[in-house]
GROMACS .gro file of C-alpha atoms in nm:
model
  145
    1UNK     CA    1  -0.023  -0.007  -0.007
    2UNK     CA    2   0.302   0.206  -0.009
    3UNK     CA    3   0.288   0.266  -0.380
    4UNK     CA    4   0.043   0.545  -0.500
    5UNK     CA    5  -0.067   0.320  -0.824
    6UNK     CA    6  -0.108   0.010  -0.615
    7UNK     CA    7  -0.309   0.187  -0.352
    8UNK     CA    8  -0.548   0.322  -0.564
    9UNK     CA    9  -0.604  -0.010  -0.748
   10UNK     CA   10  -0.651  -0.160  -0.418
   11UNK     CA   11  -0.912   0.070  -0.316
   12UNK     CA   12  -1.123   0.010  -0.669
   13UNK     CA   13  -1.054  -0.367  -0.620
   14UNK     CA   14  -1.229  -0.357  -0.264
   15UNK     CA   15  -1.535  -0.114  -0.340
   16UNK     CA   16  -1.592  -0.315  -0.691
   17UNK     CA   17  -1.610  -0.659  -0.481
   18UNK     CA   18  -1.804  -0.502  -0.186
   19UNK     CA   19  -2.091  -0.359  -0.461
   20UNK     CA   20  -2.055  -0.624  -0.709
   21UNK     CA   21  -2.344  -0.834  -0.510
   22UNK     CA   22  -2.552  -0.510  -0.485
   23UNK     CA   23  -2.530  -0.470  -0.870
   24UNK     CA   24  -2.598  -0.815  -0.909
   25UNK     CA   25  -2.930  -0.818  -0.704
   26UNK     CA   26  -3.051  -0.496  -0.863
   27UNK     CA   27  -2.992  -0.674  -1.262
   28UNK     CA   28  -3.137  -0.974  -1.118
   29UNK     CA   29  -3.462  -0.790  -1.004
   30UNK     CA   30  -3.490  -0.655  -1.340
   31UNK     CA   31  -3.432  -0.968  -1.562
   32UNK     CA   32  -3.693  -1.172  -1.345
   33UNK     CA   33  -3.935  -0.864  -1.391
   34UNK     CA   34  -3.892  -0.962  -1.803
   35UNK     CA   35  -4.230  -1.174  -1.884
   36UNK     CA   36  -4.111  -1.535  -2.040
   37UNK     CA   37  -4.373  -1.447  -2.303
   38UNK     CA   38  -4.178  -1.163  -2.469
   39UNK     CA   39  -3.896  -1.396  -2.524
   40UNK     CA   40  -4.088  -1.666  -2.644
   41UNK     CA   41  -4.252  -1.467  -2.897
   42UNK     CA   42  -3.892  -1.337  -2.993
   43UNK     CA   43  -3.801  -1.675  -3.027
   44UNK     CA   44  -4.082  -1.796  -3.220
   45UNK     CA   45  -4.040  -1.492  -3.489
   46UNK     CA   46  -3.690  -1.646  -3.572
   47UNK     CA   47  -3.463  -1.433  -3.345
   48UNK     CA   48  -3.168  -1.582  -3.180
   49UNK     CA   49  -3.001  -1.558  -2.851
   50UNK     CA   50  -2.822  -1.249  -2.960
   51UNK     CA   51  -3.105  -1.097  -3.092
   52UNK     CA   52  -3.308  -1.142  -2.819
   53UNK     CA   53  -3.075  -0.983  -2.582
   54UNK     CA   54  -3.010  -0.687  -2.773
   55UNK     CA   55  -3.378  -0.647  -2.890
   56UNK     CA   56  -3.557  -0.759  -2.586
   57UNK     CA   57  -3.352  -0.785  -2.290
   58UNK     CA   58  -3.119  -0.506  -2.297
   59UNK     CA   59  -3.439  -0.248  -2.346
   60UNK     CA   60  -3.628  -0.417  -2.062
   61UNK     CA   61  -3.332  -0.367  -1.830
   62UNK     CA   62  -3.301  -0.004  -1.877
   63UNK     CA   63  -3.439   0.086  -1.540
   64UNK     CA   64  -3.247  -0.138  -1.375
   65UNK     CA   65  -2.925   0.010  -1.548
   66UNK     CA   66  -3.045   0.365  -1.460
   67UNK     CA   67  -3.092   0.295  -1.094
   68UNK     CA   68  -2.771   0.099  -1.047
   69UNK     CA   69  -2.552   0.356  -1.253
   70UNK     CA   70  -2.702   0.659  -1.072
   71UNK     CA   71  -2.651   0.466  -0.694
   72UNK     CA   72  -2.291   0.361  -0.828
   73UNK     CA   73  -2.184   0.710  -0.966
   74UNK     CA   74  -2.317   0.885  -0.649
   75UNK     CA   75  -2.155   0.661  -0.409
   76UNK     CA   76  -1.831   0.686  -0.571
   77UNK     CA   77  -1.849   1.060  -0.549
   78UNK     CA   78  -1.912   1.074  -0.189
   79UNK     CA   79  -1.672   0.762  -0.097
   80UNK     CA   80  -1.516   0.784   0.240
   81UNK     CA   81  -1.515   0.467   0.446
   82UNK     CA   82  -1.350   0.223   0.249
   83UNK     CA   83  -1.049   0.461   0.171
   84UNK     CA   84  -1.039   0.597   0.525
   85UNK     CA   85  -1.009   0.241   0.667
   86UNK     CA   86  -0.768   0.108   0.382
   87UNK     CA   87  -0.532   0.401   0.311
   88UNK     CA   88  -0.635   0.719   0.484
   89UNK     CA   89  -0.618   0.893   0.193
   90UNK     CA   90  -0.234   0.808   0.130
   91UNK     CA   91   0.042   0.726   0.011
   92UNK     CA   92   0.091   1.088  -0.093
   93UNK     CA   93  -0.258   1.182  -0.126
   94UNK     CA   94  -0.332   0.956  -0.411
   95UNK     CA   95  -0.629   0.790  -0.279
   96UNK     CA   96  -0.787   1.123  -0.134
   97UNK     CA   97  -1.159   1.195  -0.221
   98UNK     CA   98  -1.360   1.506  -0.167
   99UNK     CA   99  -1.500   1.333   0.170
  100UNK     CA  100  -1.175   1.213   0.308
  101UNK     CA  101  -1.053   1.603   0.253
  102UNK     CA  102  -1.346   1.732   0.436
  103UNK     CA  103  -1.321   1.508   0.721
  104UNK     CA  104  -0.912   1.583   0.745
  105UNK     CA  105  -0.960   1.952   0.730
  106UNK     CA  106  -1.220   1.941   0.995
  107UNK     CA  107  -1.111   1.690   1.221
  108UNK     CA  108  -0.735   1.698   1.208
  109UNK     CA  109  -0.659   2.035   1.078
  110UNK     CA  110  -0.949   2.235   1.282
  111UNK     CA  111  -1.052   2.413   0.934
  112UNK     CA  112  -1.423   2.416   1.001
  113UNK     CA  113  -1.480   2.698   0.733
  114UNK     CA  114  -1.284   2.497   0.487
  115UNK     CA  115  -1.453   2.154   0.545
  116UNK     CA  116  -1.799   2.316   0.527
  117UNK     CA  117  -1.717   2.465   0.211
  118UNK     CA  118  -1.600   2.174   0.069
  119UNK     CA  119  -1.905   1.998   0.215
  120UNK     CA  120  -2.129   2.220   0.026
  121UNK     CA  121  -1.916   2.168  -0.331
  122UNK     CA  122  -1.958   1.811  -0.268
  123UNK     CA  123  -2.350   1.849  -0.201
  124UNK     CA  124  -2.368   2.048  -0.526
  125UNK     CA  125  -2.145   1.811  -0.730
  126UNK     CA  126  -2.371   1.523  -0.643
  127UNK     CA  127  -2.681   1.700  -0.707
  128UNK     CA  128  -2.574   1.796  -1.027
  129UNK     CA  129  -2.442   1.465  -1.117
  130UNK     CA  130  -2.739   1.262  -1.010
  131UNK     CA  131  -2.979   1.532  -1.222
  132UNK     CA  132  -2.824   1.533  -1.555
  133UNK     CA  133  -2.787   1.151  -1.500
  134UNK     CA  134  -3.121   1.077  -1.419
  135UNK     CA  135  -3.236   1.314  -1.715
  136UNK     CA  136  -3.010   1.160  -1.953
  137UNK     CA  137  -3.090   0.795  -1.860
  138UNK     CA  138  -3.461   0.893  -1.836
  139UNK     CA  139  -3.439   1.022  -2.191
  140UNK     CA  140  -3.251   0.686  -2.314
  141UNK     CA  141  -3.481   0.486  -2.119
  142UNK     CA  142  -3.786   0.622  -2.300
  143UNK     CA  143  -3.638   0.633  -2.678
  144UNK     CA  144  -3.579   0.244  -2.631
  145UNK     CA  145  -3.934   0.194  -2.537
   0.00000   0.00000   0.00000
């Protein structure tokens, strides 16, 4: 964990491992909500497995994809506990996130005003990212259906 590149990839690996199951549950729920009759009708019409995936399954999974992507990106923006527990933001601030900077500035350095300003910036970033992503994905979802 002393090498900045290895530390960053270690944090990424832990986060992917931690949230892979969560994403799988969302996609499994989306897959189970697809009626079998639609797949059967596509198979009767002569669609192969790949065509059924691209023309039936993928468009009907759009809501699950939207929710999963929104939760993942928002969670990534406000990531704190995994980074702080694994590396504390080090080595050399290679794994620092905005949340760890807020914590360090407030509770280690005592710069509460600066940490509050960073928290407001984090709130604005999460709000803008989630709104923009929701609008973009909901348009794509409507275009597919």
